[in-house]
Amino acid sequence: MPEGRVGRFLDACRCQPVDTTPVWFMRQAGRSLPEYRALRGDGDILAAIANPELAAELTLQPVRRYGVDAAILFSDIVVPLVAIGVGIEIVAGRGPVIGEPFRTEADLERLRPLDAGSDAPYVAETVRILTKELAVPLIGFAGMPFTLASYLVEGGPSRSFARVKGLMHAEPTLFRALLDALASITVEFVRAQVDAGADAVQLFDSWAGALSRHDYEHFVMPASQSVLAALSGSGVPRVHFGVGTGELLDLMAGPEVEVVGVDWRVPLPRAAERIGPGKALQGNLDPAICLAPWEVVRGEVERVLDEAAGLDGHVFNLGHGVLPETDPAILERVVEAVHEKGAR
Amino acid sequence: MPEGRVGRFLDACRCQPVDTTPVWFMRQAGRSLPEYRALRGDGDILAAIANPELAAELTLQPVRRYGVDAAILFSDIVVPLVAIGVGIEIVAGRGPVIGEPFRTEADLERLRPLDAGSDAPYVAETVRILTKELAVPLIGFAGMPFTLASYLVEGGPSRSFARVKGLMHAEPTLFRALLDALASITVEFVRAQVDAGADAVQLFDSWAGALSRHDYEHFVMPASQSVLAALSGSGVPRVHFGVGTGELLDLMAGPEVEVVGVDWRVPLPRAAERIGPGKALQGNLDPAICLAPWEVVRGEVERVLDEAAGLDGHVFNLGHGVLPETDPAILERVVEAVHEKGAR
């Protein structure tokens, strides 16, 4: 693999020395970019994902514009579910909406195993195009079982997660079977991306932070760990990320994880203390900071880098996805500032 | 004050010995109760709050039904804003919606000082009715400045808090002036409740958990502390509560606070470690647990009580408000179980 592609992102993930701090942004390919809006228009996002040339171009746009140190595949965590025939629509400004939510054991039958090659051939095809085009590593990704289950059971985005937690507590056996089925789908989906050439993977345990530590540990962690363990032979760094997961960081940072994503609520030195040595951390600027004037943003970028100074490895990122109203010029300057200030 | 009214809730707030663990529920007066739905119907909630006889009855309903150890005034955090003429509608299933959101310095003029006696006389009147009727302490409450500012600036409930954070960073002077104006309103609103007979107060810093520790400490904590300090002469225990505030607990537990509310994400012993000795903790069962079968709920109630065993003071509560779909029979049994298991 050419030297430029391996570079600082993968080294930081492995707690190896780097020339400067690598940086990329969750949801860097998205509505904040005018070239994204021009290319996507009002078209269906799932149709764009299923079009390899288009998905590759959307993946490349932020790499060109921002000079980030990694690309992330343009996709969505519900893609493997759509690929096996679950009726899902992604509603603009709301998120994924499930036609028939999952509530009973009979619904398990709708979760047949994924065969990425035949069910979603466009994913590997997009990755293959990108590995030829990209000068930086490509991050593949998938949703972790609880996050996928949240959408399936709630029927869409939720604030209270009452239904999925209700299922977890009232029918733990069914809940575990649901998570196991989703874990298999996630593993197959991620493996297809790695086999096609993805250099790293990020696993989105996005809504795990809605759970108490006890519930995460007992009901959810086993399925997340099984996904991570199944990918241990893949040889690529595994990033494990969720929002509001301050109390779960040690549980999310098991032996099968190279990088732990940290949201902006937890100062990085605190996160490192909870996680212990030998792991890289990814984060953790509040995405809302990027709506402020540049002088403010710069100060906060420097604060995050100062806090990261003692870490074994650090990948700069936001604590969650880029907000659609973000000015791309600010993100360009964030990348410059990280590279300048982070230089060893 | 008669012995029964003082009782275990106030003692626990002050880390005094109690016969058993006191319990009440945030949003105990609400849609989960059939008698509430029968009495409220589809009427405007702000109209119900402005009707002292009705508001008192809605406050009493859960005390009768559940046998909780404290009542909480039936009200809403936007009431003082409505009382000074800010146009706010509470939309069912969504929350408060502001007719003209606050965005510029000119909007500050719309935040004139509150005179609770003339602007919202129904609040003290409701409290006076309740002090005659109640055999348990009455908790008054108000929203903390940042939470009120969030609604005013966002225009309604928000997921990202992008606008209010944007104002905070882009125009810190205006933001501080906004928080100061709201702090004065909150203090006046709480004082009116205490003067009329409320026995304790809860300050809802509900959305503080959306902030990084740095931003809370620098931009928000001063206004919250000024509210708490202004109430120090009132002689009533002050409960300081927010959601997702695990990283802020020490900052929220200053010298002017007797009780810190803890959501379900932080195990109570961890919260106590962060807060230090001499404070009571309130919490912290996940409200979604109450949708599970009784055997599950009982196990989780016992777990919370076990975790609370070493605390200096403990008030049992949920980690956030009662979910509307909760079966009241479950909450009745929670109260029984807390009193039984918590007995010294």
Coordinates of N, CA and C in Angstrom, one line a residue, chain A residues 72-247:
Chain A
I72 N -14.8 8.6 4.7 CA -15.8 7.6 5.2 C -16.8 7.3 4.1
L73 N -17.0 6.0 3.9 CA -17.9 5.6 2.8 C -19.3 6.3 2.9
F74 N -19.7 6.8 1.8 CA -21.1 7.4 1.8 C -22.1 6.2 1.9
S75 N -22.8 6.1 3.0 CA -23.7 5.0 3.2 C -24.6 5.4 4.3
D76 N -25.3 4.5 4.9 CA -26.2 4.7 6.0 C -26.3 3.4 6.8
I77 N -26.5 3.5 8.1 CA -26.5 2.3 8.9 C -27.7 1.4 8.6
V78 N -28.8 1.9 7.9 CA -29.9 1.0 7.6 C -29.7 0.3 6.3
V79 N -28.7 0.6 5.6 CA -28.5 -0.1 4.3 C -28.6 -1.6 4.3
P80 N -27.9 -2.3 5.2 CA -28.0 -3.7 5.2 C -29.4 -4.2 5.5
L81 N -30.2 -3.5 6.3 CA -31.6 -3.9 6.5 C -32.4 -3.7 5.3
V82 N -32.2 -2.6 4.6 CA -33.0 -2.4 3.4 C -32.6 -3.5 2.4
A83 N -31.3 -3.9 2.4 CA -30.8 -4.9 1.4 C -31.5 -6.2 1.6
I84 N -31.9 -6.5 2.9 CA -32.6 -7.8 3.1 C -34.1 -7.7 3.0
G85 N -34.6 -6.5 2.6 CA -36.0 -6.4 2.3 C -36.8 -5.7 3.4
V86 N -36.2 -5.2 4.5 CA -37.0 -4.5 5.5 C -37.4 -3.1 4.9
G87 N -38.7 -2.8 5.0 CA -39.2 -1.6 4.4 C -38.8 -0.4 5.2
I88 N -37.9 0.4 4.7 CA -37.4 1.6 5.4 C -37.3 2.8 4.5
E89 N -37.8 3.9 5.0 CA -37.7 5.1 4.2 C -36.8 6.1 5.0
I90 N -35.9 6.8 4.4 CA -35.2 7.8 5.1 C -35.8 9.2 4.9
V91 N -36.5 9.7 5.9 CA -37.3 11.0 5.7 C -36.3 12.1 6.1
A92 N -36.2 13.1 5.1 CA -35.4 14.2 5.3 C -35.7 15.0 6.6
G93 N -34.7 15.3 7.4 CA -34.9 16.1 8.7 C -35.5 15.2 9.8
R94 N -35.8 13.9 9.5 CA -36.3 13.1 10.6 C -35.4 11.9 10.8
G95 N -35.1 11.2 9.7 CA -34.3 10.0 9.9 C -35.0 8.8 9.3
P96 N -34.5 7.5 9.6 CA -35.1 6.3 9.1 C -36.5 6.1 9.7
V97 N -37.4 5.8 8.9 CA -38.8 5.4 9.3 C -39.1 4.0 8.8
I98 N -39.5 3.1 9.7 CA -39.7 1.7 9.4 C -41.2 1.5 9.1
G99 N -41.5 0.9 8.0 CA -42.9 0.7 7.6 C -43.6 -0.1 8.6
E100 N -43.1 -1.3 8.9 CA -43.7 -2.2 9.9 C -42.7 -2.4 11.0
P101 N -42.9 -1.7 12.1 CA -41.9 -1.9 13.2 C -41.9 -3.3 13.8
F102 N -40.7 -3.7 14.4 CA -40.5 -5.0 14.9 C -41.0 -5.0 16.4
R103 N -41.9 -6.0 16.7 CA -42.5 -6.0 18.0 C -42.6 -7.4 18.6
T104 N -42.7 -8.4 17.7 CA -42.9 -9.8 18.2 C -41.9 -10.8 17.6
E105 N -42.0 -12.0 18.1 CA -41.1 -13.0 17.6 C -41.2 -13.3 16.1
A106 N -42.5 -13.1 15.6 CA -42.7 -13.4 14.2 C -41.9 -12.4 13.4
D107 N -41.6 -11.2 13.9 CA -40.8 -10.2 13.1 C -39.4 -10.7 12.9
L108 N -38.9 -11.6 13.7 CA -37.5 -12.1 13.5 C -37.3 -12.7 12.1
E109 N -38.4 -13.3 11.6 CA -38.3 -14.0 10.3 C -38.0 -13.0 9.2
R110 N -38.3 -11.7 9.5 CA -38.0 -10.7 8.4 C -36.5 -10.4 8.4
L111 N -35.8 -10.9 9.4 CA -34.3 -10.6 9.5 C -33.5 -11.8 9.0
R112 N -33.7 -12.1 7.7 CA -32.9 -13.2 7.2 C -31.4 -12.7 7.1
P113 N -30.5 -13.7 7.0 CA -29.1 -13.4 6.9 C -28.8 -12.5 5.7
L114 N -27.8 -11.6 5.8 CA -27.4 -10.8 4.6 C -26.4 -11.5 3.8
D115 N -26.5 -11.5 2.5 CA -25.4 -11.9 1.6 C -25.0 -10.6 0.9
A116 N -23.9 -10.0 1.4 CA -23.6 -8.7 0.9 C -23.4 -8.7 -0.6
G117 N -22.7 -9.8 -1.1 CA -22.4 -9.8 -2.5 C -23.6 -9.8 -3.4
S118 N -24.7 -10.5 -3.0 CA -25.9 -10.5 -3.9 C -26.9 -9.5 -3.4
D119 N -27.0 -9.2 -2.1 CA -28.1 -8.3 -1.6 C -27.7 -6.8 -1.8
A120 N -26.4 -6.5 -1.7 CA -25.9 -5.1 -1.8 C -24.6 -5.0 -2.5
P121 N -24.6 -5.5 -3.7 CA -23.3 -5.5 -4.5 C -22.7 -4.1 -4.7
Y122 N -23.6 -3.1 -4.6 CA -23.1 -1.7 -4.9 C -22.1 -1.3 -3.8
V123 N -22.2 -1.9 -2.6 CA -21.3 -1.4 -1.5 C -19.9 -1.7 -1.8
A124 N -19.6 -3.0 -2.2 CA -18.3 -3.4 -2.5 C -17.8 -2.7 -3.8
E125 N -18.7 -2.5 -4.7 CA -18.3 -1.8 -5.9 C -17.9 -0.3 -5.6
T126 N -18.6 0.3 -4.7 CA -18.3 1.7 -4.4 C -16.9 1.7 -3.7
V127 N -16.7 0.8 -2.8 CA -15.4 0.7 -2.1 C -14.3 0.5 -3.1
R128 N -14.5 -0.4 -4.1 CA -13.5 -0.7 -5.1 C -13.1 0.5 -5.9
I129 N -14.1 1.3 -6.3 CA -13.9 2.6 -7.0 C -13.0 3.5 -6.1
L130 N -13.4 3.6 -4.9 CA -12.7 4.5 -4.0 C -11.3 4.1 -3.7
T131 N -11.0 2.8 -3.6 CA -9.6 2.4 -3.3 C -8.7 2.8 -4.4
K132 N -9.3 2.9 -5.6 CA -8.4 3.4 -6.7 C -8.2 4.9 -6.7
E133 N -9.3 5.6 -6.2 CA -9.2 7.1 -6.3 C -8.6 7.8 -5.1
L134 N -8.7 7.1 -4.0 CA -8.3 7.8 -2.7 C -6.8 7.8 -2.4
A135 N -6.4 8.9 -1.9 CA -5.0 9.0 -1.4 C -4.9 8.9 0.1
V136 N -6.1 8.7 0.8 CA -6.2 8.6 2.2 C -7.0 7.3 2.5
P137 N -6.9 6.8 3.7 CA -7.6 5.6 4.1 C -9.1 5.8 4.0
L138 N -9.8 4.7 3.7 CA -11.2 4.6 3.6 C -11.8 3.9 4.8
I139 N -12.7 4.6 5.5 CA -13.3 4.0 6.7 C -14.7 3.4 6.3
G140 N -14.8 2.1 6.5 CA -16.1 1.5 6.3 C -16.9 1.6 7.6
F141 N -18.2 1.4 7.5 CA -19.0 1.5 8.8 C -20.3 0.7 8.8
A142 N -20.8 0.5 10.0 CA -22.1 -0.2 10.2 C -22.6 0.2 11.5
G143 N -23.9 0.0 11.7 CA -24.6 0.3 13.0 C -24.4 -1.0 13.9
M144 N -24.3 -0.7 15.1 CA -24.2 -1.8 16.1 C -25.6 -2.3 16.4
P145 N -25.8 -3.6 16.8 CA -27.1 -4.2 17.0 C -28.1 -3.4 17.7
F146 N -27.8 -2.8 18.9 CA -28.8 -2.1 19.6 C -29.3 -0.8 18.9
T147 N -28.4 -0.2 18.2 CA -28.8 1.0 17.5 C -29.8 0.6 16.3
L148 N -29.4 -0.4 15.6 CA -30.3 -0.9 14.5 C -31.7 -1.4 15.1
A149 N -31.6 -2.1 16.3 CA -32.8 -2.6 16.9 C -33.7 -1.4 17.4
S150 N -33.0 -0.3 17.8 CA -33.8 0.9 18.2 C -34.7 1.4 17.1
Y151 N -34.1 1.5 15.9 CA -34.9 2.0 14.8 C -36.0 1.0 14.4
L152 N -35.6 -0.3 14.4 CA -36.6 -1.4 14.0 C -37.8 -1.4 15.0
V153 N -37.5 -1.3 16.3 CA -38.6 -1.5 17.3 C -39.3 -0.2 17.5
E154 N -38.6 0.9 17.6 CA -39.3 2.2 17.8 C -40.1 2.6 16.5
G155 N -39.6 2.2 15.3 CA -40.3 2.5 14.1 C -39.6 3.8 13.5
G156 N -38.7 4.4 14.2 CA -38.0 5.6 13.7 C -37.2 6.2 14.8
P157 N -36.7 7.4 14.6 CA -35.9 8.0 15.7 C -36.8 8.2 16.9
S158 N -36.1 8.1 18.1 CA -36.9 8.2 19.4 C -36.1 9.1 20.4
R159 N -36.9 9.6 21.3 CA -36.2 10.4 22.4 C -36.1 9.5 23.6
S160 N -37.1 8.7 23.9 CA -37.1 7.9 25.1 C -36.6 6.5 25.0
F161 N -36.7 6.0 23.7 CA -36.3 4.6 23.5 C -37.2 3.7 24.3
A162 N -38.4 4.1 24.6 CA -39.3 3.3 25.5 C -39.6 2.0 25.0
R163 N -39.9 1.9 23.7 CA -40.4 0.6 23.1 C -39.2 -0.4 23.1
V164 N -38.1 0.0 22.7 CA -37.0 -1.0 22.5 C -36.5 -1.4 23.9
K165 N -36.5 -0.4 24.9 CA -36.1 -0.8 26.2 C -37.2 -1.7 26.8
G166 N -38.5 -1.4 26.5 CA -39.6 -2.2 27.0 C -39.4 -3.7 26.5
L167 N -39.1 -3.8 25.2 CA -38.9 -5.2 24.7 C -37.7 -5.8 25.4
M168 N -36.6 -5.1 25.6 CA -35.4 -5.6 26.3 C -35.7 -6.2 27.6
H169 N -36.6 -5.5 28.4 CA -36.9 -5.9 29.8 C -38.0 -6.9 29.8
A170 N -39.0 -6.8 29.0 CA -40.1 -7.6 29.0 C -39.9 -9.0 28.4
E171 N -39.1 -8.9 27.3 CA -38.8 -10.2 26.5 C -37.3 -10.3 26.2
P172 N -36.5 -10.5 27.3 CA -35.1 -10.5 27.0 C -34.6 -11.6 26.0
T173 N -35.3 -12.7 26.0 CA -34.9 -13.8 25.1 C -35.1 -13.3 23.6
L174 N -36.3 -12.8 23.4 CA -36.5 -12.2 22.0 C -35.6 -11.1 21.7
F175 N -35.3 -10.2 22.7 CA -34.4 -9.1 22.4 C -33.0 -9.6 22.1
R176 N -32.6 -10.6 22.8 CA -31.2 -11.1 22.5 C -31.2 -11.8 21.1
A177 N -32.3 -12.5 20.7 CA -32.3 -13.1 19.4 C -32.3 -12.0 18.3
L178 N -33.0 -10.9 18.6 CA -33.0 -9.8 17.6 C -31.6 -9.2 17.5
L179 N -30.9 -9.0 18.6 CA -29.6 -8.4 18.6 C -28.6 -9.4 17.9
D180 N -28.8 -10.7 18.2 CA -27.9 -11.7 17.5 C -28.1 -11.7 16.0
A181 N -29.3 -11.6 15.6 CA -29.6 -11.6 14.1 C -28.9 -10.3 13.5
L182 N -29.1 -9.2 14.2 CA -28.5 -7.9 13.7 C -27.0 -8.0 13.7
A183 N -26.4 -8.6 14.7 CA -25.0 -8.7 14.8 C -24.4 -9.5 13.6
S184 N -25.1 -10.6 13.2 CA -24.6 -11.3 12.0 C -24.7 -10.5 10.8
I185 N -25.8 -9.7 10.7 CA -25.9 -8.8 9.5 C -24.8 -7.8 9.4
T186 N -24.6 -7.2 10.6 CA -23.5 -6.1 10.7 C -22.2 -6.7 10.3
V187 N -21.8 -7.9 10.9 CA -20.5 -8.5 10.6 C -20.4 -8.7 9.1
E188 N -21.4 -9.3 8.5 CA -21.3 -9.6 7.0 C -21.2 -8.3 6.2
F189 N -21.9 -7.2 6.7 CA -21.9 -6.0 6.0 C -20.5 -5.3 6.1
V190 N -19.9 -5.3 7.3 CA -18.6 -4.7 7.5 C -17.5 -5.5 6.7
R191 N -17.6 -6.9 6.8 CA -16.6 -7.7 6.2 C -16.6 -7.4 4.7
A192 N -17.7 -7.2 4.1 CA -17.8 -7.0 2.6 C -17.0 -5.7 2.3
Q193 N -17.1 -4.7 3.2 CA -16.4 -3.4 3.0 C -14.9 -3.6 3.1
V194 N -14.5 -4.4 4.1 CA -13.1 -4.6 4.3 C -12.5 -5.5 3.2
D195 N -13.3 -6.5 2.8 CA -12.8 -7.4 1.7 C -12.6 -6.6 0.4
A196 N -13.4 -5.6 0.2 CA -13.3 -4.8 -1.0 C -12.3 -3.7 -0.9
G197 N -11.7 -3.5 0.3 CA -10.6 -2.6 0.4 C -10.7 -1.5 1.5
A198 N -11.7 -1.5 2.3 CA -11.8 -0.5 3.4 C -10.6 -0.7 4.4
D199 N -10.0 0.4 4.8 CA -8.8 0.4 5.6 C -9.1 0.4 7.1
A200 N -10.3 0.8 7.5 CA -10.6 0.9 8.9 C -12.1 0.7 9.0
V201 N -12.7 0.5 10.2 CA -14.1 0.4 10.3 C -14.6 1.2 11.5
Q202 N -15.7 1.8 11.4 CA -16.3 2.5 12.6 C -17.7 1.8 12.8
L203 N -17.8 1.4 14.1 CA -19.1 0.7 14.5 C -19.9 1.7 15.3
F204 N -21.1 2.0 14.8 CA -21.9 3.0 15.5 C -22.9 2.4 16.5
D205 N -22.5 2.5 17.8 CA -23.3 2.1 18.9 C -24.0 3.4 19.3
S206 N -24.6 4.1 18.3 CA -25.0 5.5 18.5 C -25.9 5.7 19.7
W207 N -26.9 4.9 19.9 CA -27.8 5.1 21.0 C -27.6 4.4 22.3
A208 N -26.4 3.7 22.3 CA -26.1 3.0 23.6 C -26.1 3.9 24.8
G209 N -25.8 5.2 24.6 CA -25.8 6.1 25.7 C -27.2 6.4 26.3
A210 N -28.2 5.9 25.7 CA -29.6 6.0 26.3 C -29.8 5.0 27.4
L211 N -28.9 4.0 27.5 CA -29.0 2.9 28.5 C -28.3 3.2 29.7
S212 N -28.8 2.6 30.8 CA -28.0 2.6 32.1 C -26.8 1.7 31.8
R213 N -25.8 1.9 32.6 CA -24.6 1.1 32.6 C -24.9 -0.4 32.7
H214 N -25.8 -0.7 33.7 CA -26.2 -2.0 34.0 C -26.9 -2.7 32.7
D215 N -27.8 -1.9 32.1 CA -28.5 -2.5 31.0 C -27.6 -2.7 29.8
Y216 N -26.7 -1.7 29.6 CA -25.7 -1.9 28.4 C -24.9 -3.1 28.7
E217 N -24.4 -3.2 29.9 CA -23.5 -4.4 30.2 C -24.2 -5.7 30.0
H218 N -25.4 -5.8 30.5 CA -26.1 -7.1 30.5 C -26.8 -7.4 29.2
F219 N -27.4 -6.4 28.6 CA -28.3 -6.8 27.4 C -27.7 -6.4 26.1
V220 N -26.8 -5.5 26.0 CA -26.3 -5.0 24.7 C -24.8 -5.3 24.4
M221 N -24.0 -5.2 25.4 CA -22.6 -5.3 25.2 C -22.2 -6.7 24.6
P222 N -22.9 -7.8 25.0 CA -22.5 -9.1 24.4 C -22.6 -9.1 22.8
A223 N -23.7 -8.5 22.3 CA -23.8 -8.4 20.9 C -22.8 -7.5 20.2
S224 N -22.5 -6.4 20.9 CA -21.5 -5.4 20.3 C -20.2 -6.1 20.3
Q225 N -19.9 -6.8 21.4 CA -18.5 -7.4 21.5 C -18.4 -8.6 20.4
S226 N -19.5 -9.2 20.2 CA -19.4 -10.3 19.2 C -19.2 -9.8 17.8
V227 N -19.7 -8.6 17.5 CA -19.4 -8.0 16.2 C -17.9 -7.6 16.1
L228 N -17.4 -7.0 17.2 CA -16.0 -6.6 17.2 C -15.1 -7.8 17.1
A229 N -15.4 -8.8 17.9 CA -14.6 -10.0 17.9 C -14.5 -10.7 16.5
A230 N -15.7 -10.7 15.8 CA -15.8 -11.3 14.5 C -14.9 -10.6 13.5
L231 N -14.6 -9.3 13.8 CA -13.8 -8.6 12.8 C -12.3 -8.6 13.2
S232 N -11.9 -9.4 14.2 CA -10.6 -9.3 14.7 C -9.6 -9.8 13.7
G233 N -10.0 -10.7 12.8 CA -9.1 -11.3 11.8 C -8.9 -10.3 10.6
S234 N -9.7 -9.3 10.6 CA -9.7 -8.4 9.4 C -8.5 -7.6 9.3
G235 N -7.8 -7.4 10.4 CA -6.6 -6.6 10.4 C -6.7 -5.1 10.3
V236 N -8.0 -4.6 10.3 CA -8.2 -3.2 10.2 C -8.5 -2.6 11.6
P237 N -8.2 -1.4 11.9 CA -8.5 -0.8 13.2 C -10.1 -0.7 13.3
R238 N -10.5 -0.9 14.5 CA -12.0 -0.8 14.8 C -12.2 0.4 15.7
V239 N -13.1 1.3 15.2 CA -13.5 2.4 16.0 C -14.9 2.2 16.6
H240 N -15.0 2.3 17.9 CA -16.3 2.1 18.5 C -16.9 3.4 19.1
F241 N -18.0 3.8 18.5 CA -18.5 5.1 18.8 C -20.0 5.1 19.3
G242 N -20.3 6.0 20.2 CA -21.6 6.3 20.6 C -21.7 7.7 21.2
V243 N -23.0 8.2 21.4 CA -23.2 9.5 21.9 C -23.7 9.4 23.3
G244 N -23.2 10.2 24.2 CA -23.6 10.2 25.6 C -23.2 9.0 26.3
T245 N -22.0 8.4 25.9 CA -21.6 7.1 26.5 C -20.5 7.3 27.5
G246 N -20.5 8.4 28.2 CA -19.4 8.7 29.2 C -19.3 7.6 30.2
E247 N -20.5 7.0 30.7 CA -20.4 6.0 31.7 C -20.1 4.6 31.2

